[in-house]
Coordinates of C-alpha atoms and ligand atoms in Angstrom, one line a residue:
M1 CA -12.3 9.0 -25.4
A2 CA -15.4 8.4 -23.4
D3 CA -14.7 4.8 -22.8
A4 CA -11.0 5.1 -21.9
K5 CA -10.0 3.3 -18.8
I6 CA -8.9 5.1 -15.7
P7 CA -5.2 4.6 -14.9
L8 CA -4.9 3.4 -11.3
L9 CA -1.5 3.0 -9.8
Y10 CA -1.5 0.7 -6.8
I11 CA 1.2 1.0 -4.1
A12 CA 1.9 -2.5 -2.8
S13 CA 4.3 -2.7 0.1
S14 CA 4.8 -3.9 3.7
S15 CA 3.8 -1.6 6.5
Y16 CA 6.4 1.1 7.5
S17 CA 7.9 1.2 4.0
G18 CA 7.2 4.8 3.0
S19 CA 3.8 4.4 1.3
T20 CA 2.5 7.6 2.9
L21 CA 5.6 9.5 1.7
L22 CA 5.2 8.1 -1.8
A23 CA 1.4 9.0 -1.9
F24 CA 2.2 12.5 -0.8
L25 CA 5.0 12.9 -3.4
L26 CA 2.8 11.5 -6.2
N27 CA -0.2 13.6 -5.2
A28 CA 2.0 16.7 -5.7
H29 CA 1.9 15.9 -9.5
P30 CA -0.9 18.0 -11.2
E31 CA -2.2 15.0 -13.1
I32 CA -2.2 12.6 -10.1
F33 CA -4.6 12.4 -7.2
S34 CA -4.3 10.3 -4.1
V35 CA -5.6 10.0 -0.6
S36 CA -3.2 7.1 0.1
E37 CA -5.3 4.6 2.0
M38 CA -8.6 4.9 0.1
H39 CA -10.2 2.1 2.1
G40 CA -10.4 4.5 5.0
W41 CA -8.8 4.7 8.4
E42 CA -10.2 2.6 11.3
Y43 CA -10.2 5.0 14.2
S44 CA -12.2 4.5 17.3
E45 CA -15.5 6.2 17.9
R46 CA -14.0 8.4 20.7
E47 CA -10.9 9.3 18.6
T48 CA -10.7 12.6 16.7
F49 CA -9.0 11.7 13.5
H50 CA -7.5 14.4 11.3
C51 CA -7.0 14.5 7.6
S52 CA -3.6 15.7 6.4
C53 CA -5.3 19.0 5.4
G54 CA -5.5 19.7 9.1
Q55 CA -9.3 19.3 9.4
V56 CA -11.1 16.7 11.5
L57 CA -12.0 14.0 8.9
S58 CA -15.7 14.7 9.1
E59 CA -15.1 18.4 8.5
C60 CA -12.5 18.0 5.6
R61 CA -13.7 19.6 2.4
F62 CA -12.8 16.6 0.3
F63 CA -14.2 13.9 2.4
R64 CA -17.4 15.8 3.0
H65 CA -17.7 16.0 -0.8
V66 CA -17.2 12.3 -1.1
S67 CA -19.9 11.7 1.6
A68 CA -22.3 13.9 -0.3
E69 CA -21.5 12.2 -3.7
F70 CA -21.9 8.8 -2.2
A71 CA -25.3 9.8 -0.8
R72 CA -26.3 11.0 -4.2
L73 CA -25.2 7.6 -5.7
R74 CA -27.1 5.8 -2.9
L75 CA -23.8 4.2 -1.7
P76 CA -23.3 3.8 2.1
F77 CA -20.5 6.0 3.5
A78 CA -19.3 6.8 7.0
F79 CA -16.2 8.7 8.0
R80 CA -15.0 5.6 9.9
E81 CA -16.1 3.2 7.2
F82 CA -16.0 4.3 3.6
G83 CA -17.5 1.1 2.2
T84 CA -14.4 0.5 0.0
R85 CA -12.5 -1.9 2.2
Y86 CA -14.0 -5.2 0.9
R87 CA -15.4 -6.2 4.2
L88 CA -17.8 -9.1 4.0
V89 CA -18.0 -10.0 7.7
R90 CA -17.3 -8.1 10.9
G91 CA -14.4 -10.1 12.2
D92 CA -11.1 -9.0 10.8
Q93 CA -9.5 -12.4 10.7
L94 CA -12.5 -14.2 9.1
N95 CA -12.8 -11.3 6.6
R96 CA -9.1 -11.8 5.7
Y97 CA -9.7 -15.5 5.1
L98 CA -12.6 -14.7 2.8
T99 CA -11.1 -11.8 0.9
A100 CA -7.4 -11.9 1.2
Q101 CA -4.9 -14.2 2.8
L102 CA -5.8 -17.8 3.6
P103 CA -4.6 -19.2 7.0
R104 CA -1.2 -20.8 6.8
V105 CA -1.1 -21.2 3.1
S106 CA 0.0 -19.1 0.1
S107 CA -1.4 -20.8 -3.0
T108 CA -2.9 -19.0 -6.0
P109 CA -5.0 -22.1 -7.0
L110 CA -6.4 -22.4 -3.5
E111 CA -7.1 -18.7 -3.3
R112 CA -8.9 -18.8 -6.7
L113 CA -11.0 -21.7 -5.5
R114 CA -11.8 -19.7 -2.3
D115 CA -12.8 -16.7 -4.4
V116 CA -15.2 -18.8 -6.6
L117 CA -16.8 -20.2 -3.4
V118 CA -17.1 -16.7 -1.9
V119 CA -18.9 -15.2 -4.9
S120 CA -21.2 -18.2 -5.0
V121 CA -22.8 -16.9 -1.8
P122 CA -25.4 -14.4 -3.0
S123 CA -25.0 -12.0 -0.1
F124 CA -21.2 -11.9 -0.5
A125 CA -21.5 -11.4 -4.3
R126 CA -23.9 -8.5 -3.7
R127 CA -21.6 -7.0 -1.1
L128 CA -18.5 -7.3 -3.4
A129 CA -20.4 -5.7 -6.3
R130 CA -21.4 -2.8 -4.0
E131 CA -17.9 -2.3 -2.8
D132 CA -16.6 -2.4 -6.4
A133 CA -19.1 0.4 -7.2
A134 CA -18.0 2.3 -4.1
N135 CA -14.3 2.0 -5.1
L136 CA -15.0 3.2 -8.6
A137 CA -17.1 6.0 -7.4
F138 CA -14.4 7.1 -4.9
I139 CA -11.8 7.1 -7.7
R140 CA -14.0 9.1 -10.1
I141 CA -14.9 11.6 -7.4
G142 CA -11.2 12.0 -6.4
L143 CA -10.0 12.5 -10.0
A144 CA -12.8 15.1 -10.7
Y145 CA -12.0 16.9 -7.4
G146 CA -8.3 17.0 -8.1
E147 CA -8.7 17.6 -11.8
A148 CA -6.4 14.7 -12.3
R149 CA -6.4 11.6 -14.5
V150 CA -4.2 9.1 -12.6
F151 CA -5.5 7.8 -9.3
V152 CA -3.0 6.4 -6.7
D153 CA -4.3 3.8 -4.2
G154 CA -1.9 3.4 -1.3
C155 CA -3.7 0.5 0.5
K156 CA -0.5 -1.7 0.3
N157 CA -2.1 -5.1 0.5
P158 CA -1.6 -7.0 -2.8
F159 CA -4.8 -9.1 -2.3
R160 CA -6.8 -5.9 -2.8
L161 CA -5.5 -5.9 -6.4
R162 CA -7.6 -9.0 -7.2
H163 CA -10.7 -7.1 -6.1
L164 CA -9.9 -4.0 -8.1
R165 CA -9.3 -6.2 -11.1
R166 CA -13.1 -6.9 -11.3
I167 CA -13.7 -3.2 -12.1
A168 CA -13.5 -3.1 -15.8
A169 CA -13.2 0.7 -16.0
L170 CA -9.7 0.5 -14.3
D171 CA -6.3 0.2 -16.0
L172 CA -4.2 -1.3 -13.2
R173 CA -0.5 -1.1 -12.6
T174 CA 1.5 -1.6 -9.4
V175 CA 4.4 0.1 -7.9
H176 CA 6.1 -2.3 -5.5
L177 CA 7.7 -0.2 -2.8
V178 CA 10.4 -2.0 -0.9
R179 CA 12.2 -0.8 2.2
D180 CA 15.2 -2.5 3.8
I181 CA 13.9 -5.4 5.9
R182 CA 15.8 -4.1 8.9
G183 CA 13.9 -0.8 8.9
F184 CA 10.6 -2.8 8.9
V185 CA 11.9 -5.0 11.8
L186 CA 12.8 -2.0 13.9
S187 CA 9.5 -0.3 13.3
N188 CA 7.5 -3.4 14.3
K189 CA 9.7 -3.8 17.4
A190 CA 9.2 -0.1 18.4
K191 CA 5.4 -0.1 17.8
W192 CA 4.3 -3.6 18.7
G193 CA 7.3 -5.2 20.5
W194 CA 7.5 -8.0 17.9
P195 CA 10.6 -10.2 17.9
A196 CA 13.0 -9.6 15.0
A197 CA 12.5 -13.1 13.6
V198 CA 8.7 -12.8 13.6
S199 CA 8.9 -9.5 11.7
A200 CA 11.4 -10.8 9.3
R201 CA 9.1 -13.7 8.4
I202 CA 6.1 -11.3 8.0
W203 CA 8.2 -9.1 5.7
L204 CA 9.2 -12.0 3.5
Q205 CA 5.6 -13.2 3.3
D206 CA 4.5 -9.7 2.3
Q207 CA 7.1 -9.5 -0.4
A208 CA 6.4 -13.0 -1.7
D209 CA 2.7 -12.2 -1.9
I210 CA 3.3 -9.0 -3.8
V211 CA 5.7 -10.6 -6.2
R212 CA 3.2 -13.4 -6.8
I213 CA 0.0 -11.4 -7.1
A214 CA 0.8 -8.0 -8.5
P215 CA 1.8 -9.3 -12.0
E216 CA -1.6 -11.0 -12.3
V217 CA -3.3 -7.6 -12.8
G218 CA -0.9 -5.5 -14.8
P219 CA 2.7 -4.2 -15.1
V220 CA 4.8 -3.8 -12.0
L221 CA 7.5 -1.3 -11.2
T222 CA 9.7 -2.0 -8.2
I223 CA 11.2 1.0 -6.4
H224 CA 13.1 1.2 -3.1
Y225 CA 12.3 3.5 -0.2
E226 CA 16.0 4.4 0.1
D227 CA 16.1 5.5 -3.5
L228 CA 12.9 7.5 -3.1
C229 CA 14.6 9.5 -0.3
D230 CA 18.2 9.7 -1.8
R231 CA 17.3 10.2 -5.4
T232 CA 13.8 11.6 -5.2
D233 CA 13.5 13.2 -8.6
D234 CA 14.9 10.3 -10.5
T235 CA 12.7 7.8 -8.7
L236 CA 9.6 9.9 -9.1
A237 CA 10.5 10.3 -12.8
S238 CA 10.5 6.6 -13.3
I239 CA 7.1 6.3 -11.7
H240 CA 5.7 9.2 -13.8
R241 CA 7.0 7.5 -16.9
F242 CA 5.4 4.2 -15.7
V243 CA 1.9 5.8 -15.5
G244 CA 2.3 8.0 -18.6
V245 CA 2.4 11.5 -17.1
E246 CA 5.0 14.2 -17.7
Q247 CA 8.0 14.2 -15.4
H248 CA 7.4 16.6 -12.6
P249 CA 10.4 17.2 -10.2
F250 CA 9.8 17.4 -6.4
C251 CA 9.3 21.1 -5.5
G252 CA 10.7 20.6 -2.0
D253 CA 7.4 20.7 -0.1
F254 CA 4.8 18.1 -1.0
K255 CA 2.4 19.9 1.2
A256 CA 2.5 23.0 -1.0
V257 CA -0.4 21.6 -3.0
E258 CA -3.9 20.7 -1.7
H259 CA -3.7 17.3 0.0
H260 CA -6.1 14.9 1.8
I261 CA -3.9 12.0 2.7
L262 CA -4.8 9.3 5.1
G263 CA -1.6 7.8 6.5
N264 CA 1.0 7.9 9.2
W265 CA 2.3 10.8 11.4
M266 CA 3.6 12.5 8.3
R267 CA 0.2 13.9 7.6
H268 CA 0.5 16.1 10.7
A269 CA 3.9 17.6 9.8
E270 CA 3.8 21.2 8.9
R271 CA 6.1 20.9 5.8
G272 CA 6.3 18.1 3.3
V273 CA 10.0 17.4 3.2
V274 CA 11.6 14.0 2.5
T275 CA 13.4 12.6 5.6
K276 CA 15.0 9.2 5.3
D277 CA 14.4 7.0 8.3
T278 CA 17.5 4.9 8.9
R279 CA 17.2 4.5 12.7
W280 CA 17.6 0.8 12.4
E281 CA 21.4 1.3 11.6
Q282 CA 21.9 2.7 15.2
E283 CA 19.0 1.1 17.1
L284 CA 18.7 -2.5 15.9
P285 CA 20.9 -4.6 18.2
P286 CA 23.3 -7.2 16.7
E287 CA 21.2 -10.1 17.9
D288 CA 18.2 -8.8 16.0
I289 CA 20.3 -8.3 12.8
A290 CA 21.5 -11.9 13.3
A291 CA 17.9 -13.2 13.7
V292 CA 16.9 -11.3 10.5
T293 CA 19.9 -12.7 8.6
A294 CA 19.0 -16.3 9.7
V295 CA 15.4 -16.0 8.6
A296 CA 16.4 -14.4 5.3
R297 CA 19.1 -17.0 4.6
R298 CA 16.7 -19.8 5.3
F299 CA 14.2 -18.3 2.9
M300 CA 16.8 -18.0 0.2
R301 CA 18.0 -21.6 0.7
R302 CA 14.5 -22.9 0.4
H303 CA 13.4 -20.8 -2.5
Q304 CA 16.5 -20.6 -4.7
D305 CA 14.5 -19.7 -7.9
H306 CA 12.3 -17.1 -6.1
P307 CA 12.6 -13.6 -7.5
L308 CA 13.3 -12.4 -3.9
T309 CA 16.3 -14.6 -3.8
H310 CA 18.1 -13.2 -6.8
P311 CA 20.8 -12.2 -7.3
P312 CA 22.8 -14.8 -5.4
L313 CA 23.7 -14.0 -1.9
S314 CA 27.4 -13.6 -2.8
D315 CA 26.5 -10.6 -4.9
R316 CA 25.0 -8.8 -2.0
R317 CA 26.3 -6.4 0.5
P318 CA 24.5 -5.2 3.6
G319 CA 22.1 -2.3 2.8
R320 CA 22.6 -2.7 -0.9
Q321 CA 19.6 -2.9 -3.1
C322 CA 19.1 -5.9 -5.4
P323 CA 19.8 -4.9 -9.0
R324 CA 17.1 -7.2 -10.2
G325 CA 14.7 -4.9 -8.5
H326 CA 13.0 -7.2 -6.0
G327 CA 13.7 -8.0 -2.4
S328 CA 16.2 -6.2 -0.3
I329 CA 17.2 -9.3 1.6
A330 CA 20.7 -7.9 1.6
V331 CA 21.5 -8.9 5.1
S332 CA 24.7 -11.0 4.8
Ligands
LIG1 ZN1 -8.7 16.9 4.1

């Protein structure tokens, strides 16, 4: 059917939750194509950034093809700025307030009002329309290149879904990828030195935003990073069913197929094997666990009807996943 919508599976998650791994695994399916973070990678001018295929990004076969196609379509494209990021202004913080999260408030009505105000500014409306066109072009180019029919966008941030929703040609659905909060806390501590309580609050905010926003645009499937690693085939099969492709078990090396993934260190590894990162179990000190527990308990007390809070705390054990499929605030 010429007018059939393009299935787009969006990976919504916090950082350090396995989205690069999931994008690699899904890209290994013959009917699925992904570059993971399709809004591009912000590397510095002096940095040499490599695609997962091993080439410098500007020499990568796929991204050179995207560049040529964008030029043909008269869409701006640079290897450090694809034009798909929904960037209205230069400053990151101001751009976030205009296109994603408002400062200090999470309110769908206020965000809707903000969105109406933003599109009432002609230059912003033109920019959003151009970025919509760029995103759709990127998706079509990727699917044609990969001879696939389902596109996976691994940009993680749920607010991006509201922009993609404007693109009428897309059939959106979301996989909400959840990793144990303590893994997220350790990763932030190791990379940025953030205190455990701060990371725990960010994780809860991320999860609450995903739970609030993703259902607005289409069906949501929640999966856990730990299941993706421990029961890879079953977990992939549930996602394959969710997007309507045949089940395709993991072949043992997700790099055995052509790949052009923008994501974490995993893109440099020689072989594509699934390795579960549970370093938090050894490396996160008791005081950090206690801080995470305190923040999570406070959240659950204040938000007793929130999907992240179910099932009741008494049903949880440390490290166990929530059977209702949402948060992994199992820290008691
Ligand atoms: Zn490449």
